[in-house]
XYZ file of C-alpha atoms in Angstrom:
679
model
C -0.771 -41.136 1.797
C -2.121 -39.555 4.990
C 0.880 -40.408 7.152
C 3.215 -37.926 5.414
C 0.973 -34.881 4.855
C 1.193 -31.505 6.632
C -1.226 -28.589 6.135
C -0.871 -24.860 6.899
C -3.734 -22.346 6.749
C -1.779 -19.458 8.304
C -0.108 -17.336 5.641
C -0.453 -18.888 2.167
C -2.340 -22.187 2.144
C 0.336 -24.883 1.841
C 0.434 -28.661 1.712
C 3.609 -30.709 2.131
C 4.306 -34.390 1.660
C 7.553 -35.615 3.189
C 8.592 -31.990 3.490
C 8.122 -31.301 -0.231
C 5.626 -28.639 -1.244
C 2.575 -29.916 -3.141
C 1.269 -27.465 -5.727
C -2.475 -26.773 -5.733
C -2.548 -24.034 -8.380
C -6.279 -23.822 -9.041
C -7.885 -21.083 -6.926
C -11.216 -22.911 -6.563
C -9.467 -26.057 -5.359
C -7.697 -24.008 -2.672
C -11.016 -22.510 -1.561
C -12.505 -25.989 -1.062
C -9.417 -27.252 0.769
C -9.257 -24.186 3.018
C -12.938 -24.490 3.934
C -12.491 -28.162 4.839
C -9.324 -27.495 6.866
C -10.969 -24.747 8.919
C -13.443 -27.391 10.062
C -11.104 -30.371 9.962
C -12.750 -33.699 10.807
C -16.182 -32.067 10.656
C -18.612 -32.330 7.770
C -19.375 -29.437 5.422
C -22.460 -29.791 3.297
C -22.280 -29.368 -0.436
C -24.420 -26.221 -0.064
C -21.916 -24.686 2.365
C -19.006 -25.378 0.005
C -20.943 -24.011 -2.973
C -21.552 -20.792 -1.058
C -17.837 -20.511 -0.221
C -17.022 -20.947 -3.921
C -19.619 -18.769 -5.660
C -21.471 -16.808 -2.993
C -25.125 -16.223 -3.699
C -24.870 -16.746 -7.471
C -23.678 -20.310 -8.133
C -23.713 -21.673 -11.690
C -26.347 -24.201 -12.690
C -23.652 -26.896 -12.695
C -22.342 -25.952 -9.228
C -22.903 -29.326 -7.563
C -21.324 -31.265 -10.427
C -18.420 -28.826 -10.591
C -17.867 -29.192 -6.831
C -17.727 -32.960 -7.260
C -15.005 -32.445 -9.848
C -13.019 -30.242 -7.438
C -13.309 -32.883 -4.708
C -12.144 -35.588 -7.132
C -9.066 -33.562 -8.075
C -8.201 -32.898 -4.419
C -8.492 -36.621 -3.715
C -6.131 -37.334 -6.574
C -3.518 -35.020 -5.047
C -4.068 -35.741 -1.348
C -5.540 -39.222 -1.307
C -9.056 -40.659 -1.009
C -8.485 -41.358 2.692
C -7.888 -37.643 3.348
C -10.851 -36.001 1.574
C -13.799 -38.209 2.464
C -17.475 -38.264 1.516
C -20.106 -38.462 4.195
C -23.884 -38.730 4.053
C -24.403 -34.993 4.380
C -21.320 -33.671 2.611
C -17.515 -33.786 2.710
C -14.772 -33.662 5.340
C -11.007 -33.724 5.607
C -9.870 -36.461 7.976
C -6.548 -35.648 9.671
C -5.155 -35.704 13.188
C -4.232 -32.512 14.999
C -0.473 -32.734 14.506
C -0.855 -32.385 10.728
C -2.591 -28.988 10.779
C -1.023 -25.760 12.032
C -4.449 -24.507 13.131
C -4.977 -27.447 15.492
C -1.512 -27.064 17.019
C -2.130 -23.332 17.428
C -5.499 -23.880 19.135
C -4.111 -26.471 21.549
C -1.220 -24.293 22.712
C -3.422 -21.188 22.834
C -5.869 -22.950 25.140
C -3.033 -24.015 27.458
C -1.661 -20.455 27.519
C -5.032 -18.966 28.406
C -5.350 -21.358 31.385
C -1.794 -20.834 32.636
C -1.272 -18.466 35.604
C 2.547 -18.598 35.907
C 3.839 -15.528 33.959
C 6.962 -17.000 32.334
C 5.232 -20.236 31.322
C 2.220 -18.283 30.053
C 4.506 -16.197 27.833
C 6.261 -19.339 26.577
C 2.983 -21.017 25.655
C 1.666 -17.971 23.798
C 5.010 -17.764 21.996
C 4.836 -21.443 21.060
C 1.281 -21.025 19.778
C 2.299 -18.200 17.459
C 5.338 -20.140 16.262
C 2.888 -22.623 14.737
C 1.538 -19.874 12.471
C 2.957 -18.133 9.439
C 1.168 -14.799 9.661
C -2.308 -13.721 8.608
C -4.465 -16.766 7.804
C -5.830 -17.526 4.320
C -3.946 -14.694 2.575
C -4.189 -16.361 -0.840
C -7.742 -17.750 -0.666
C -10.104 -15.897 -3.066
C -13.405 -16.388 -1.230
C -15.159 -13.417 0.298
C -17.667 -15.679 2.045
C -14.864 -17.680 3.659
C -13.060 -14.527 4.776
C -16.265 -13.105 6.229
C -17.255 -16.309 8.034
C -14.842 -18.908 9.407
C -11.870 -16.925 8.120
C -12.911 -13.752 9.972
C -13.283 -15.671 13.230
C -9.850 -17.255 12.793
C -8.229 -13.907 11.959
C -9.679 -12.307 15.098
C -8.497 -15.244 17.224
C -4.993 -14.945 15.790
C -4.905 -11.169 16.354
C -6.110 -11.563 19.934
C -3.511 -14.269 20.519
C -0.765 -11.983 19.203
C -1.828 -9.197 21.553
C -2.104 -11.614 24.505
C 1.394 -12.858 23.702
C 2.689 -9.280 23.759
C 1.027 -8.682 27.135
C 2.544 -11.878 28.539
C 6.032 -11.071 27.274
C 5.880 -7.534 28.668
C 4.728 -8.930 32.007
C 8.064 -10.759 32.329
C 10.138 -7.806 31.120
C 10.637 -8.795 27.455
C 9.458 -5.473 26.034
C 11.956 -4.923 23.224
C 11.359 -8.469 21.972
C 7.712 -7.785 21.123
C 8.367 -4.681 19.027
C 8.983 -6.277 15.588
C 5.803 -8.354 15.680
C 3.700 -5.439 16.977
C 5.060 -3.179 14.249
C 4.169 -5.789 11.652
C 0.700 -6.050 13.213
C -0.096 -2.341 12.929
C 1.333 -2.288 9.417
C -1.052 -5.031 8.267
C -4.011 -3.923 10.451
C -3.592 -0.142 10.689
C -7.022 0.549 12.235
C -6.622 -1.884 15.141
C -6.241 0.495 18.080
C -5.509 -2.276 20.580
C -2.368 -3.156 18.590
C -1.259 0.494 18.451
C -1.767 0.764 22.211
C 0.403 -2.258 22.915
C 3.115 -0.977 20.570
C 3.147 2.333 22.459
C 3.283 0.529 25.811
C 6.124 -1.731 24.691
C 8.163 1.231 23.459
C 7.522 3.122 26.697
C 8.477 0.185 28.932
C 11.593 -0.383 26.841
C 12.706 3.155 27.704
C 11.816 4.701 24.329
C 9.309 7.327 25.425
C 9.842 9.595 22.418
C 9.092 6.808 19.956
C 6.030 5.817 21.989
C 4.624 9.348 21.778
C 5.441 9.566 18.064
C 3.618 6.259 17.558
C 0.488 7.732 19.156
C 0.607 10.714 16.800
C 1.035 8.377 13.824
C -1.997 6.322 14.874
C -4.053 9.465 15.530
C -3.182 10.943 12.127
C -4.048 7.700 10.333
C -7.420 7.357 12.086
C -8.268 10.974 11.402
C -7.249 11.024 7.739
C -8.618 7.610 6.777
C -11.692 7.234 9.008
C -12.407 10.760 10.246
C -12.344 9.693 13.937
C -10.233 10.370 17.001
C -8.490 7.548 18.923
C -10.648 5.566 21.355
C -10.376 5.586 25.128
C -7.903 2.667 25.288
C -5.399 4.423 23.057
C -5.883 7.798 24.753
C -5.360 6.171 28.159
C -2.063 4.656 27.010
C -1.020 8.098 25.757
C -1.871 9.752 29.089
C 0.082 7.101 30.989
C 3.194 7.737 28.901
C 2.897 11.500 29.460
C 2.400 11.057 33.184
C 5.837 9.730 34.106
C 9.431 9.356 32.915
C 10.365 6.372 30.770
C 11.864 3.500 32.701
C 13.139 0.114 31.798
C 10.771 -2.766 32.293
C 12.951 -4.150 35.101
C 12.944 -0.843 36.928
C 16.674 -0.223 36.458
C 18.203 2.646 34.485
C 19.499 1.789 31.044
C 23.165 0.865 30.965
C 25.419 2.833 28.671
C 24.878 1.408 25.177
C 27.826 -0.253 23.551
C 28.954 -0.995 20.038
C 32.325 -1.889 18.647
C 34.441 -1.156 15.613
C 37.685 -2.715 14.498
C 40.981 -0.859 14.600
C 44.262 -2.276 13.310
C 46.612 -3.191 16.111
C 49.576 -2.197 14.033
C 50.199 0.971 12.090
C 50.328 -0.419 8.565
C 47.845 -2.132 6.320
C 49.603 -5.416 6.931
C 49.152 -5.275 10.739
C 48.919 -8.516 12.613
C 45.239 -8.389 13.575
C 42.257 -6.341 14.733
C 41.076 -5.248 18.134
C 37.635 -4.149 19.247
C 37.129 -0.710 20.715
C 33.971 1.089 21.845
C 32.535 3.715 19.536
C 31.233 6.828 21.245
C 27.603 7.555 20.561
C 26.762 4.050 19.362
C 23.514 2.554 20.624
C 23.177 -0.510 18.477
C 22.708 -2.987 21.301
C 19.478 -1.263 22.399
C 17.861 -0.920 18.985
C 15.400 -3.238 17.266
C 15.045 -1.334 13.999
C 12.197 -2.045 11.607
C 12.506 -0.282 8.246
C 10.544 -2.588 5.929
C 8.163 -0.891 3.485
C 4.472 -1.890 3.687
C 3.706 -5.200 2.023
C 1.268 -5.527 -0.888
C -1.459 -7.941 0.135
C -2.669 -8.291 -3.451
C 0.532 -9.885 -4.734
C 0.570 -13.260 -3.029
C 2.359 -15.992 -5.015
C 1.787 -18.790 -2.510
C 4.005 -21.521 -3.918
C 7.181 -19.434 -4.079
C 6.377 -17.500 -0.907
C 5.889 -20.634 1.153
C 9.273 -22.018 0.111
C 11.111 -18.775 0.885
C 9.339 -18.288 4.204
C 10.178 -21.827 5.254
C 13.857 -21.348 4.460
C 14.052 -18.191 6.550
C 12.030 -19.679 9.397
C 14.530 -22.554 9.506
C 17.205 -20.046 10.549
C 15.556 -19.820 13.977
C 15.413 -23.587 14.345
C 18.940 -24.520 13.396
C 20.797 -21.271 14.038
C 22.883 -22.949 16.712
C 24.130 -25.531 14.212
C 24.582 -23.182 11.261
C 28.052 -21.827 10.552
C 27.046 -19.301 7.869
C 24.040 -16.983 7.603
C 21.201 -17.801 5.245
C 21.107 -15.694 2.063
C 18.363 -15.714 -0.557
C 18.929 -14.175 -3.984
C 15.704 -13.316 -5.818
C 16.554 -12.502 -9.417
C 14.640 -11.988 -12.620
C 13.478 -9.505 -15.217
C 12.410 -5.969 -14.415
C 8.806 -5.870 -13.283
C 8.416 -9.515 -12.145
C 7.891 -8.503 -8.514
C 11.269 -9.157 -6.872
C 10.969 -6.269 -4.419
C 7.337 -7.086 -3.653
C 8.212 -10.715 -2.960
C 11.197 -9.813 -0.771
C 9.130 -7.411 1.332
C 6.207 -9.843 1.686
C 8.508 -12.644 2.818
C 10.351 -10.337 5.229
C 7.073 -9.301 6.862
C 5.986 -12.922 7.144
C 9.135 -13.968 9.012
C 9.523 -10.865 11.204
C 8.856 -12.836 14.433
C 11.850 -15.039 13.609
C 14.107 -11.940 13.645
C 13.099 -10.050 16.806
C 16.230 -7.885 16.835
C 15.321 -6.057 13.640
C 14.457 -6.133 9.956
C 16.318 -3.656 7.764
C 15.508 -2.695 4.181
C 17.877 -0.696 1.976
C 17.795 0.247 -1.696
C 21.072 -0.363 -3.500
C 20.252 2.016 -6.357
C 19.833 5.755 -6.137
C 18.666 7.716 -9.148
C 20.370 6.342 -12.259
C 23.292 4.743 -10.437
C 24.210 2.119 -7.880
C 25.261 3.043 -4.351
C 28.725 2.298 -3.044
C 28.922 -0.317 -0.269
C 30.344 2.241 2.201
C 27.311 4.486 1.697
C 24.925 1.579 2.323
C 26.880 0.378 5.364
C 26.654 3.854 6.860
C 22.866 3.732 6.526
C 22.731 0.248 8.068
C 24.851 0.990 11.146
C 22.915 4.202 11.799
C 19.701 2.179 11.663
C 21.280 -0.233 14.171
C 21.741 2.646 16.617
C 25.165 4.143 15.855
C 25.197 7.936 16.103
C 26.100 9.681 12.808
C 29.272 11.131 14.308
C 30.431 7.689 15.428
C 30.373 6.032 11.988
C 33.981 5.095 11.074
C 35.483 6.693 7.988
C 37.692 3.699 7.172
C 35.858 1.045 5.143
C 37.418 -1.931 6.976
C 36.412 -0.475 10.354
C 32.902 0.173 9.052
C 32.503 -3.438 7.921
C 33.820 -4.715 11.260
C 31.442 -2.437 13.191
C 28.465 -3.599 11.111
C 29.255 -7.271 11.594
C 29.940 -6.741 15.287
C 26.551 -5.098 15.745
C 24.866 -8.126 14.138
C 26.856 -10.737 16.050
C 24.612 -13.132 18.007
C 21.512 -11.122 17.112
C 18.575 -12.208 14.967
C 18.344 -9.577 12.239
C 17.022 -9.836 8.685
C 18.597 -7.628 6.014
C 16.775 -6.920 2.724
C 19.122 -5.592 0.013
C 17.044 -4.421 -2.928
C 18.342 -3.949 -6.468
C 21.924 -5.258 -6.332
C 24.323 -4.596 -9.185
C 26.680 -7.521 -8.610
C 28.379 -9.656 -5.986
C 31.072 -7.063 -5.254
C 28.454 -4.552 -4.142
C 26.655 -7.081 -1.949
C 29.433 -9.015 -0.182
C 30.371 -6.349 2.410
C 26.674 -5.885 3.234
C 25.951 -9.515 4.123
C 25.829 -10.400 7.833
C 28.483 -12.793 9.118
C 26.515 -14.145 12.070
C 24.680 -17.452 11.451
C 21.748 -16.089 13.479
C 21.060 -13.512 10.755
C 19.764 -13.764 7.200
C 19.677 -11.629 4.069
C 17.349 -11.373 1.085
C 18.985 -9.848 -1.998
C 17.140 -8.860 -5.179
C 18.902 -8.402 -8.515
C 18.413 -8.567 -12.252
C 21.166 -11.128 -12.727
C 21.793 -14.237 -10.634
C 24.530 -13.481 -8.100
C 26.045 -16.881 -8.732
C 29.323 -16.474 -6.832
C 27.801 -15.552 -3.466
C 28.556 -18.482 -1.186
C 25.859 -20.061 0.962
C 23.118 -18.565 -1.183
C 19.833 -20.003 -2.416
C 19.055 -18.542 -5.858
C 15.393 -18.206 -6.840
C 14.372 -16.911 -10.248
C 11.064 -15.068 -10.387
C 9.303 -15.328 -13.725
C 6.017 -14.288 -15.239
C 2.678 -14.955 -13.614
C 0.374 -17.654 -14.863
C -2.837 -16.460 -16.501
C -4.773 -17.487 -13.384
C -2.357 -15.700 -11.035
C -2.636 -12.577 -13.199
C -6.420 -12.650 -13.061
C -6.367 -13.299 -9.296
C -4.103 -10.320 -8.614
C -6.252 -8.089 -10.818
C -9.351 -9.250 -8.926
C -7.724 -8.516 -5.575
C -6.955 -4.959 -6.667
C -10.209 -3.919 -8.348
C -12.693 -6.400 -6.868
C -13.900 -9.772 -8.019
C -17.243 -8.428 -9.151
C -15.707 -6.200 -11.844
C -13.541 -9.027 -13.151
C -16.374 -11.553 -13.121
C -18.611 -9.106 -14.996
C -16.092 -8.781 -17.873
C -14.157 -12.049 -18.028
C -13.260 -11.591 -21.686
C -11.909 -8.094 -21.157
C -9.967 -9.295 -18.105
C -8.304 -11.966 -20.254
C -7.447 -9.305 -22.849
C -5.839 -7.136 -20.168
C -3.727 -10.059 -18.948
C -2.666 -10.807 -22.529
C -1.741 -7.182 -23.255
C 0.298 -7.109 -20.034
C 2.172 -10.241 -21.046
C 1.536 -11.645 -17.533
C 4.175 -9.225 -16.182
C 3.388 -8.503 -12.503
C 4.302 -4.820 -12.735
C 2.028 -4.326 -15.744
C -0.840 -6.142 -14.000
C -0.358 -3.929 -10.960
C -0.421 -0.775 -13.089
C -3.554 -1.874 -14.919
C -5.218 -2.674 -11.605
C -4.262 0.687 -10.116
C -5.602 2.586 -13.147
C -8.913 0.748 -12.984
C -9.105 1.206 -9.218
C -8.834 4.975 -9.502
C -11.386 4.990 -12.349
C -14.370 2.997 -11.069
C -16.474 4.396 -13.940
C -14.239 2.657 -16.536
C -15.213 -0.694 -17.933
C -12.367 -3.178 -18.234
C -13.036 -3.210 -21.959
C -12.196 0.509 -22.098
C -8.652 -0.017 -20.890
C -8.261 -3.221 -22.928
C -9.023 -1.251 -26.105
C -6.487 1.418 -25.152
C -3.835 -1.285 -24.738
C -4.496 -2.859 -28.138
C -2.243 -0.395 -29.950
C 1.434 -1.368 -29.915
C 2.368 2.295 -30.302
C 0.412 3.393 -27.229
C 0.761 0.406 -24.939
C 3.823 1.541 -22.968
C 2.307 5.010 -22.648
C -0.782 3.433 -21.089
C 1.206 1.228 -18.697
C 2.038 4.086 -16.346
C 0.444 5.111 -13.056
C 1.886 7.365 -10.366
C 5.600 6.625 -10.068
C 5.253 3.181 -11.686
C 5.944 2.547 -15.360
C 6.952 -0.477 -17.429
C 9.153 1.663 -19.654
C 11.028 3.105 -16.669
C 11.479 -0.351 -15.161
C 12.982 -1.774 -18.359
C 15.320 1.211 -18.626
C 17.230 -0.067 -15.579
C 18.385 -3.194 -17.414
C 19.109 -1.255 -20.597
C 21.285 1.239 -18.701
C 23.467 -1.639 -17.433
C 24.478 -2.623 -20.990
C 27.518 -1.404 -22.899
C 27.163 0.281 -26.313
C 27.384 -2.877 -28.518
C 24.889 -4.688 -26.296
C 22.482 -1.769 -26.460
C 22.756 -1.706 -30.257
C 21.999 -5.433 -30.429
C 19.038 -5.082 -28.081
C 17.553 -2.355 -30.262
C 18.118 -3.769 -33.730
C 17.105 -7.367 -33.068
C 13.672 -6.191 -31.938
C 12.898 -5.385 -35.586
C 12.749 -9.075 -36.489
C 9.156 -10.273 -36.547
C 10.224 -13.861 -35.895
C 8.835 -15.486 -32.759
C 12.412 -16.540 -31.947
C 15.757 -16.548 -33.713
C 19.049 -18.495 -33.538
C 22.526 -17.054 -33.032
C 23.391 -17.133 -36.742
C 20.463 -14.866 -37.636
C 21.368 -12.392 -34.887
C 25.021 -12.482 -35.988
C 24.016 -11.617 -39.541
C 21.744 -8.784 -38.406
C 24.502 -7.270 -36.283
C 27.387 -7.924 -38.678
C 29.285 -9.966 -36.073
C 30.957 -13.369 -36.005
C 28.799 -16.042 -34.420
C 30.890 -16.293 -31.244
C 30.762 -12.554 -30.540
C 27.045 -12.441 -31.300
C 26.463 -15.337 -28.922
C 28.314 -13.523 -26.121
C 26.147 -10.459 -26.693
C 22.932 -12.491 -26.673
C 23.968 -14.250 -23.459
C 24.595 -10.884 -21.817
C 21.133 -9.672 -22.861
C 19.679 -12.890 -21.503
C 21.482 -12.437 -18.179
C 19.846 -9.008 -17.907
C 16.491 -10.675 -18.759
C 16.062 -8.455 -21.796
C 15.944 -11.605 -23.931
C 14.632 -15.087 -23.205
C 16.603 -18.173 -24.249
C 15.201 -21.647 -24.836
C 16.693 -24.853 -26.183
C 14.642 -26.186 -29.109
C 15.296 -29.790 -30.124
C 16.715 -29.946 -33.632
C 17.317 -26.184 -33.693
C 19.541 -25.443 -30.708
C 19.260 -22.344 -28.518
C 16.801 -19.724 -29.733
C 16.258 -16.236 -28.372
C 13.080 -14.194 -28.090
C 11.636 -10.994 -26.617
C 8.841 -10.598 -24.130
C 6.162 -8.568 -25.991
C 6.543 -5.481 -23.773
C 10.344 -5.671 -23.916
C 10.152 -5.797 -27.732
C 7.986 -2.669 -27.766
C 10.497 -0.850 -25.578
C 13.437 -1.927 -27.750
C 11.624 -0.793 -30.910
C 10.965 2.617 -29.426
C 14.681 2.930 -28.807
C 15.786 1.750 -32.238
C 13.547 4.260 -34.026
C 14.916 7.012 -31.762
C 18.586 6.031 -31.979
C 19.399 3.976 -35.094
C 19.432 5.313 -38.649
C 17.048 4.023 -41.296
C 19.980 2.479 -43.155
C 21.084 0.568 -40.037
C 17.585 -0.722 -39.394
C 16.981 -1.817 -42.996
C 20.434 -3.378 -43.249
C 19.978 -5.401 -40.045
C 16.633 -6.808 -41.161
C 17.751 -7.592 -44.718
C 20.880 -9.350 -43.466
C 18.971 -11.371 -40.892
C 16.429 -12.561 -43.411
C 19.103 -13.440 -45.959
C 20.832 -15.536 -43.282
C 17.517 -17.214 -42.497
C 17.330 -18.635 -46.030
C 20.991 -19.353 -46.754
C 23.977 -20.379 -44.693
C 26.950 -21.004 -47.012
C 30.449 -20.962 -45.643
C 32.200 -17.620 -45.820
C 33.076 -14.497 -43.944
C 30.733 -11.788 -42.841
C 30.734 -8.483 -44.673
C 30.557 -5.836 -41.914
C 27.529 -3.558 -41.986
C 28.163 0.037 -43.052
C 26.505 2.997 -41.409
C 25.461 4.196 -44.869
C 24.246 0.848 -46.146
C 22.041 1.042 -49.241
C 18.321 0.530 -48.686
C 18.474 -2.900 -50.305
C 21.031 -4.035 -47.677
C 24.449 -5.641 -48.253
C 25.145 -9.325 -48.659
C 26.121 -10.775 -45.310
C 27.948 -13.908 -46.354
C 29.805 -14.839 -49.466
C 27.311 -15.879 -52.081
C 24.242 -14.782 -50.068
C 22.056 -12.378 -51.952
C 19.899 -9.737 -50.285
C 16.286 -10.869 -50.068
C 13.633 -8.369 -51.158
C 10.949 -7.855 -48.526
C 8.227 -8.563 -51.064
C 9.549 -12.095 -51.538
C 9.285 -12.974 -47.866
C 6.504 -15.100 -46.391
C 4.279 -13.193 -43.947
C 5.604 -14.998 -40.873
C 9.068 -13.572 -41.627
C 8.115 -9.942 -41.927
C 10.092 -7.046 -40.473
C 9.632 -3.587 -39.079
C 12.297 -1.144 -40.065
């Protein structure tokens, strides 16, 4: 029904009905919908839509295929929304249902307004209707070069006009996060760099303003071979010409921050008091330490949900009593860090007082909370010499610095809840995004989101964004082979894309052939500092010795999946202990678990995880252990009489021991091909 639909074209294309996200997974369907929304209530001809879909080389069945896309959109949205007209198609909605229409209306009012404070408010309201760069997940070069390019330029100009208006009324520090995000996403836009420099200068941060100019100059020189233009040079000269001053003309007050000190002498003192910390400057800082976001890795459905949850913090912060926390968890290589960073960039305007990113792992180990807190408070403006040595004081200082401020914290690669709890903000105006292998289930007030594998279409789309749609379209079969060899793992897709990007002379088929070999596949899935093998090693390192042994040996079973009893036999364990081990491997996402009707819970490996585990078992486990595990598992597959397990021996004979009373070892030659083994 029309009366409950809402559409967004800024950020990922999203459609909601009664507040619930409607999935439109097919890329071509999203292209058609985006094209219609950009010209809402106006007619697009079939020829225009065909060009948006296929460019200058449409298939012979283009018109019929387009009709099918329209029919599917009508089925999802309603026939009264996507309408046919004599000359083509249109989407019929009123302005309140589309973020673009709300943005345009407020932008027009802002441009006509002469009163400075009201002008700033209207520009701010216009941008609040948007969710970042428009059409980020729409795979249509023609759309991005036509209507999309015009919309992007209008949005960028509006962002810069907003910054000018805010600075005109003295709100210089408030514009810094959005301007930093702007130059990060559009690094060659000199007008954005100039405004960032001006905002820093007017906020009394002359040194940072000058450093920003040098950063922009270096980037333009290295990437484009040009010097900054006159606008940027003029801003630089202005900063050099006079001392930094606050935007209101007054000198900066002495910065303040607070730490807690026990009022009594013992650990059981009656309370805490707040005292100033010398050298702290947290109240003046709006730190921004997010890494660059990867534009190629949009996953619009999940992103839209996460962005909406974090944007809601700004709307109901006054009513909230606890901060919002998101826990993104899942297997190594599924894109948890990428997703967290993308979402953090998208919501940066909601958190004008700062966005902080910290890694919770260093080298082969996890960082202690005190070490991470020290990094966070220094980023918030506390001088290194003013960081408290006592952990309780450090936590109190950190939470005091965040009190009543809008700051987003990204905690990447958490070990467990104990590591994370002291790092979470206490103020309801703040939010945190935490990534981890395991679900951090005991963190209160947390929304847990599991990230899984990509769909085949998402995998192909990401590959096309990295290496270009023309290369993928020219070798569709090879592209499908690459996706299959990668097991739809985002990290593997990214590595494959990067290797092809740096080798434009390679055909996709060349790399697909190199990935065919199980023995070579993990060696091929490496580029720069990225590697599937290295990523999986993180989860393996978190296991204890029995869990590692189970992970290695069970990979030898050539079964698509196996039940607990087969794993128990292979490992020489009682069923209950084997089940605990399998559940631990599943929690680390080194195994997958599914309930199969009539068979119970069955466990399986992702293809790349199995290859990694097999590498380890051939390096670590003896031949006798490998043969014994496989023989015992296969014997258990055929027979399950009552009786006790006979523990495996390190020097088991090649034929393998019996694993249950009355169960004979099964010769490999007698096994059907689907129950083979590798030992």
